[in-house]
Coordinates of C-alpha atoms in Angstrom, one line a residue:
M15 CA 53.0 -0.4 -15.8
K16 CA 51.7 -2.5 -12.8
D17 CA 48.1 -2.2 -14.0
S18 CA 49.0 -3.4 -17.5
K19 CA 50.7 -6.5 -16.1
K20 CA 47.5 -7.5 -14.4
W21 CA 45.8 -8.0 -17.8
K22 CA 48.5 -10.4 -19.2
Y23 CA 47.4 -14.0 -19.4
S24 CA 49.7 -16.9 -18.5
S25 CA 48.0 -19.2 -21.2
K26 CA 45.7 -19.0 -24.1
G27 CA 43.2 -21.2 -22.2
E28 CA 42.9 -18.6 -19.5
K29 CA 42.3 -15.8 -22.0
A30 CA 39.7 -17.9 -23.8
F31 CA 38.0 -18.6 -20.5
D32 CA 37.8 -14.9 -19.7
I33 CA 36.4 -14.1 -23.1
F34 CA 33.8 -16.8 -22.9
N35 CA 32.9 -15.8 -19.3
L36 CA 32.6 -12.1 -20.3
T37 CA 30.5 -13.0 -23.3
F38 CA 28.2 -15.2 -21.3
L39 CA 27.7 -12.6 -18.6
I40 CA 26.9 -9.9 -21.2
L41 CA 24.3 -12.1 -23.0
F42 CA 22.8 -13.2 -19.7
S43 CA 22.5 -9.5 -18.6
L44 CA 20.8 -8.6 -21.8
I45 CA 18.4 -11.5 -21.4
C46 CA 17.4 -10.1 -18.0
L47 CA 17.4 -6.4 -19.1
I48 CA 15.7 -6.5 -22.5
P49 CA 12.2 -7.6 -21.1
F50 CA 12.3 -4.5 -18.7
I51 CA 13.3 -2.3 -21.6
N52 CA 10.4 -3.7 -23.7
I53 CA 7.9 -3.1 -20.8
L54 CA 9.1 0.5 -20.4
A55 CA 9.1 1.2 -24.1
T56 CA 5.6 -0.3 -24.6
S57 CA 4.2 1.8 -21.8
F58 CA 5.2 4.9 -23.8
A59 CA 4.2 3.6 -27.3
T60 CA 1.1 4.7 -29.2
P61 CA -1.8 2.3 -29.8
G62 CA -1.1 2.0 -33.5
E63 CA 2.5 1.0 -32.8
I64 CA 1.5 -1.6 -30.2
T65 CA -0.8 -3.3 -32.7
T66 CA 1.7 -3.3 -35.5
R67 CA 4.9 -4.2 -33.6
T68 CA 5.1 -7.3 -31.5
F69 CA 8.3 -6.3 -29.7
I70 CA 9.3 -2.7 -29.0
L71 CA 12.6 -1.5 -27.6
I72 CA 12.4 2.1 -28.7
P73 CA 8.9 3.6 -29.5
R74 CA 8.7 5.6 -32.7
T75 CA 6.4 8.1 -31.1
F76 CA 6.3 8.7 -27.3
T77 CA 3.0 9.1 -25.5
T78 CA 2.2 9.3 -21.8
D79 CA -1.5 8.5 -22.2
A80 CA -1.2 5.3 -20.2
Y81 CA 0.4 7.1 -17.2
R82 CA -2.0 10.0 -17.4
Y83 CA -4.8 7.4 -17.4
I84 CA -3.4 5.7 -14.3
L85 CA -2.8 9.0 -12.5
S86 CA -6.2 10.4 -13.7
T87 CA -7.9 9.3 -10.5
P88 CA -7.1 10.8 -7.1
T89 CA -7.4 7.3 -5.5
I90 CA -4.1 6.3 -7.0
F91 CA -2.3 8.8 -4.7
R92 CA -4.2 7.6 -1.7
S93 CA -3.4 4.0 -2.6
I94 CA 0.3 4.9 -3.0
G95 CA 0.2 6.6 0.4
I96 CA -1.4 3.5 2.0
S97 CA 1.3 1.2 0.4
L98 CA 4.0 3.6 1.6
F99 CA 2.6 3.5 5.1
V100 CA 2.3 -0.3 5.1
T101 CA 5.8 -0.7 3.7
G102 CA 7.4 1.8 6.1
I103 CA 5.6 0.9 9.3
G104 CA 5.4 -2.8 8.5
T105 CA 9.1 -3.0 7.7
F106 CA 10.0 -1.2 11.0
I107 CA 7.7 -3.4 13.1
S108 CA 8.9 -6.6 11.4
M109 CA 12.6 -5.7 11.9
V110 CA 12.1 -4.9 15.6
L111 CA 10.2 -8.2 16.2
T112 CA 12.5 -10.2 14.0
S113 CA 15.8 -8.8 15.4
F114 CA 14.6 -9.3 19.0
M115 CA 13.5 -12.8 18.5
A116 CA 16.6 -13.7 16.4
Y117 CA 18.9 -12.3 19.0
A118 CA 17.2 -14.3 21.8
L119 CA 17.3 -17.5 19.9
S120 CA 20.9 -17.0 18.9
R121 CA 22.1 -17.1 22.5
R122 CA 23.1 -20.6 23.5
Y123 CA 22.4 -19.9 27.2
L124 CA 18.6 -19.3 26.5
H125 CA 16.6 -22.0 28.3
G126 CA 14.3 -23.8 25.9
R127 CA 16.2 -22.5 22.9
G128 CA 15.9 -25.7 20.9
F129 CA 12.2 -26.0 21.5
F130 CA 11.5 -22.4 20.3
N131 CA 13.7 -22.9 17.3
F132 CA 11.7 -26.1 16.5
L133 CA 8.4 -24.1 16.7
V134 CA 9.8 -21.5 14.3
V135 CA 10.9 -24.2 11.8
F136 CA 7.6 -26.0 12.2
T137 CA 5.7 -22.9 11.0
M138 CA 7.7 -23.0 7.7
L139 CA 6.4 -26.5 7.0
F140 CA 2.8 -26.3 8.3
S141 CA 0.5 -23.3 8.7
G142 CA -3.1 -22.8 9.8
G143 CA -4.2 -21.9 6.3
M144 CA -6.2 -19.1 4.7
I145 CA -9.5 -19.6 6.5
P146 CA -8.2 -19.9 10.1
T147 CA -6.0 -16.9 9.5
F148 CA -9.0 -14.9 8.2
L149 CA -11.0 -15.9 11.3
V150 CA -8.2 -14.7 13.6
V151 CA -7.9 -11.4 11.8
N152 CA -11.7 -11.0 11.9
K153 CA -11.8 -11.8 15.7
L154 CA -9.1 -9.2 16.3
G155 CA -11.2 -6.6 14.6
L156 CA -8.7 -5.9 11.8
I157 CA -11.0 -6.3 8.9
D158 CA -10.9 -3.2 6.7
S159 CA -7.9 -1.9 8.6
V160 CA -4.4 -1.3 7.2
W161 CA -3.0 -3.2 10.2
S162 CA -4.4 -6.4 8.7
L163 CA -1.8 -6.0 6.0
I164 CA 1.0 -5.7 8.6
L165 CA 0.4 -7.6 11.8
P166 CA -0.5 -11.2 10.5
G167 CA 2.8 -11.4 8.7
A168 CA 4.9 -9.3 11.0
I169 CA 7.6 -12.0 11.4
S170 CA 8.9 -14.3 8.7
A171 CA 10.4 -17.5 10.0
Y172 CA 12.8 -17.6 7.0
N173 CA 14.0 -14.1 7.6
M174 CA 14.3 -14.7 11.4
I175 CA 16.5 -17.8 10.8
I176 CA 18.8 -15.8 8.5
M177 CA 19.2 -13.1 11.1
R178 CA 19.6 -15.6 13.9
N179 CA 22.4 -17.3 12.0
F180 CA 24.1 -14.0 11.4
F181 CA 23.9 -13.1 15.1
Q182 CA 25.4 -16.5 16.0
G183 CA 28.4 -15.6 13.8
I184 CA 29.3 -12.7 16.1
P185 CA 32.0 -13.8 18.6
D186 CA 30.6 -14.5 22.1
S187 CA 33.7 -12.7 23.6
L188 CA 32.3 -9.4 22.5
E189 CA 29.1 -9.9 24.5
E190 CA 31.1 -11.2 27.5
S191 CA 33.5 -8.2 27.5
A192 CA 30.5 -5.8 27.2
K193 CA 28.8 -7.4 30.2
M194 CA 32.0 -7.2 32.2
D195 CA 31.9 -3.5 31.6
G196 CA 28.3 -3.3 33.0
C197 CA 26.2 -3.7 29.8
T198 CA 22.8 -5.2 30.1
D199 CA 21.3 -7.5 27.5
F200 CA 19.6 -4.6 25.9
G201 CA 22.9 -2.6 26.0
V202 CA 24.7 -5.5 24.3
F203 CA 22.0 -5.8 21.7
F204 CA 21.8 -2.1 20.8
R205 CA 25.5 -1.1 21.2
I206 CA 27.3 -4.3 20.1
I207 CA 25.1 -6.6 18.0
L208 CA 23.1 -4.2 15.9
P209 CA 26.1 -2.0 14.7
L210 CA 27.9 -5.2 13.6
S211 CA 24.8 -6.5 11.8
L212 CA 24.1 -3.8 9.3
P213 CA 24.5 -6.2 6.3
S214 CA 21.9 -8.5 7.7
I215 CA 19.6 -5.7 8.8
A216 CA 19.7 -4.1 5.3
T217 CA 19.1 -7.4 3.6
I218 CA 16.2 -8.5 5.8
S219 CA 14.7 -5.0 5.6
L220 CA 14.7 -5.2 1.8
F221 CA 13.0 -8.6 2.0
Y222 CA 10.3 -7.2 4.2
A223 CA 9.9 -4.0 2.2
V224 CA 9.4 -5.8 -1.1
N225 CA 6.9 -8.2 0.6
Y226 CA 4.9 -5.3 2.1
W227 CA 5.0 -3.2 -1.1
N228 CA 3.7 -6.2 -3.1
T229 CA 0.9 -6.9 -0.7
Y230 CA -2.0 -8.2 -2.7
Q231 CA -3.6 -11.3 -1.4
S232 CA -4.0 -10.0 2.1
A233 CA -5.6 -6.8 0.8
I234 CA -8.1 -8.9 -1.3
L235 CA -9.0 -11.0 1.8
Y236 CA -9.1 -8.3 4.5
I237 CA -9.9 -5.0 2.8
N238 CA -13.4 -4.4 1.6
D239 CA -13.3 -0.6 1.4
S240 CA -11.8 0.5 -1.9
A241 CA -10.6 3.7 -0.2
K242 CA -8.2 1.5 1.8
W243 CA -6.8 -0.5 -1.1
P244 CA -3.0 -0.6 -1.4
V245 CA -1.6 0.4 -4.8
Q246 CA -1.2 -3.2 -6.1
V247 CA -5.0 -3.9 -5.7
L248 CA -5.9 -0.6 -7.3
L249 CA -3.5 -1.2 -10.2
R250 CA -5.2 -4.6 -10.8
Q251 CA -8.5 -2.9 -10.9
I252 CA -7.2 -0.4 -13.4
V253 CA -6.0 -3.2 -15.6
L254 CA -9.3 -4.9 -15.5
V255 CA -11.2 -1.7 -16.4
S256 CA -8.8 -0.9 -19.3
S257 CA -9.2 -4.5 -20.6
G258 CA -13.0 -4.1 -20.6
L259 CA -13.5 -6.8 -18.0
N260 CA -16.0 -6.7 -15.2
A261 CA -14.6 -4.3 -12.6
D262 CA -15.4 -1.1 -10.7
A263 CA -15.0 1.5 -13.5
S264 CA -15.6 4.3 -11.0
V265 CA -11.9 4.3 -10.0
V266 CA -10.8 5.7 -13.4
D267 CA -12.1 8.3 -15.8
V268 CA -11.0 7.3 -19.3
V269 CA -9.9 4.1 -20.9
P270 CA -6.7 4.0 -23.0
P271 CA -5.2 0.9 -24.8
A272 CA -5.1 -2.0 -22.4
Q273 CA -1.6 -3.2 -23.4
S274 CA 0.1 0.1 -22.7
V275 CA -1.8 0.4 -19.4
K276 CA -0.6 -3.1 -18.3
M277 CA 3.0 -2.1 -19.0
A278 CA 2.7 1.2 -17.2
V279 CA 1.2 -0.6 -14.2
I280 CA 4.2 -2.9 -14.1
V281 CA 6.6 0.1 -14.2
I282 CA 4.8 2.0 -11.4
A283 CA 4.6 -1.2 -9.3
T284 CA 8.3 -2.0 -9.7
L285 CA 9.9 1.5 -9.7
P286 CA 9.9 2.1 -5.9
M287 CA 11.8 -1.1 -5.2
L288 CA 14.2 -0.5 -8.1
I289 CA 15.0 2.9 -6.6
A290 CA 15.5 1.5 -3.1
Y291 CA 17.6 -1.5 -4.1
P292 CA 20.9 0.4 -5.0
F293 CA 21.0 1.8 -1.4
V294 CA 21.1 -1.6 0.2
Q295 CA 22.8 -3.6 -2.7
K296 CA 26.2 -3.4 -1.2
Y297 CA 24.9 -5.2 2.0
F298 CA 22.7 -7.6 0.1
V299 CA 25.1 -10.4 -0.9
K300 CA 27.1 -10.3 2.4
G301 CA 24.0 -10.3 4.6
A302 CA 22.2 -13.1 2.8
M303 CA 25.2 -15.4 2.4
V304 CA 26.7 -15.0 5.9
G305 CA 23.3 -15.4 7.5
S306 CA 22.5 -18.5 5.5
V307 CA 25.7 -20.5 5.9
K308 CA 26.7 -20.0 9.5
G309 CA 25.2 -21.6 12.6

């Protein structure tokens, strides 16, 4: 009986608003979802159906030719392995550096804190540019190394500021009481700050993971050896070959319809992040909002 009372409306206006709100959210969700369904359906559609139907939600005949084409070359598995390595190791390195820097800059007793915060914000407005960055990577001997996809962008100023603001929202009394019990700065960080910062850590980790998984421009600039291409660059090459454009056709064996290949490439490139997102989704809103409004 108590649950039924919750659905009673005090006025017709309130009921009308809920109906309108629910209808709007359903329509908005469909607008966001239908393009993904179309991409997935087109990747499984036959060439004849793709040419005769401009919009496909359910293919009449399922075929996996596009996926078998993409997976026909052993280089795809090597590229996926490289992308997984870059994403995993890169996210770990970025989170270590970002959390250390964010914690230091969140402490009000840090000497020169304002100056260092200014330097971080300055990099968000001005950067050296593509050519100076390339020269630095070249001088460090990182050309044709997977580390060139990780180290140049190991810390994002935007992500660091979000995490710093989250750390500032943790009461100073917790740190003071821990130090009274004999904790060092590292002890406070690992035993107090990090356990309380899981929402922020999960959110920033997702940001970094998506960025590393979608690494494309850095690979084009710094990786000349096709054996070290991440999956995004290889998928681009496969699309070019399937479209009949000028590209290295040695990476694939056969050429199916270009449209279904493009859609299959989108599915393969997006699927890992779609799988990972539900595991951090519950932390996502809290971590992003708290870290962006406090401080």
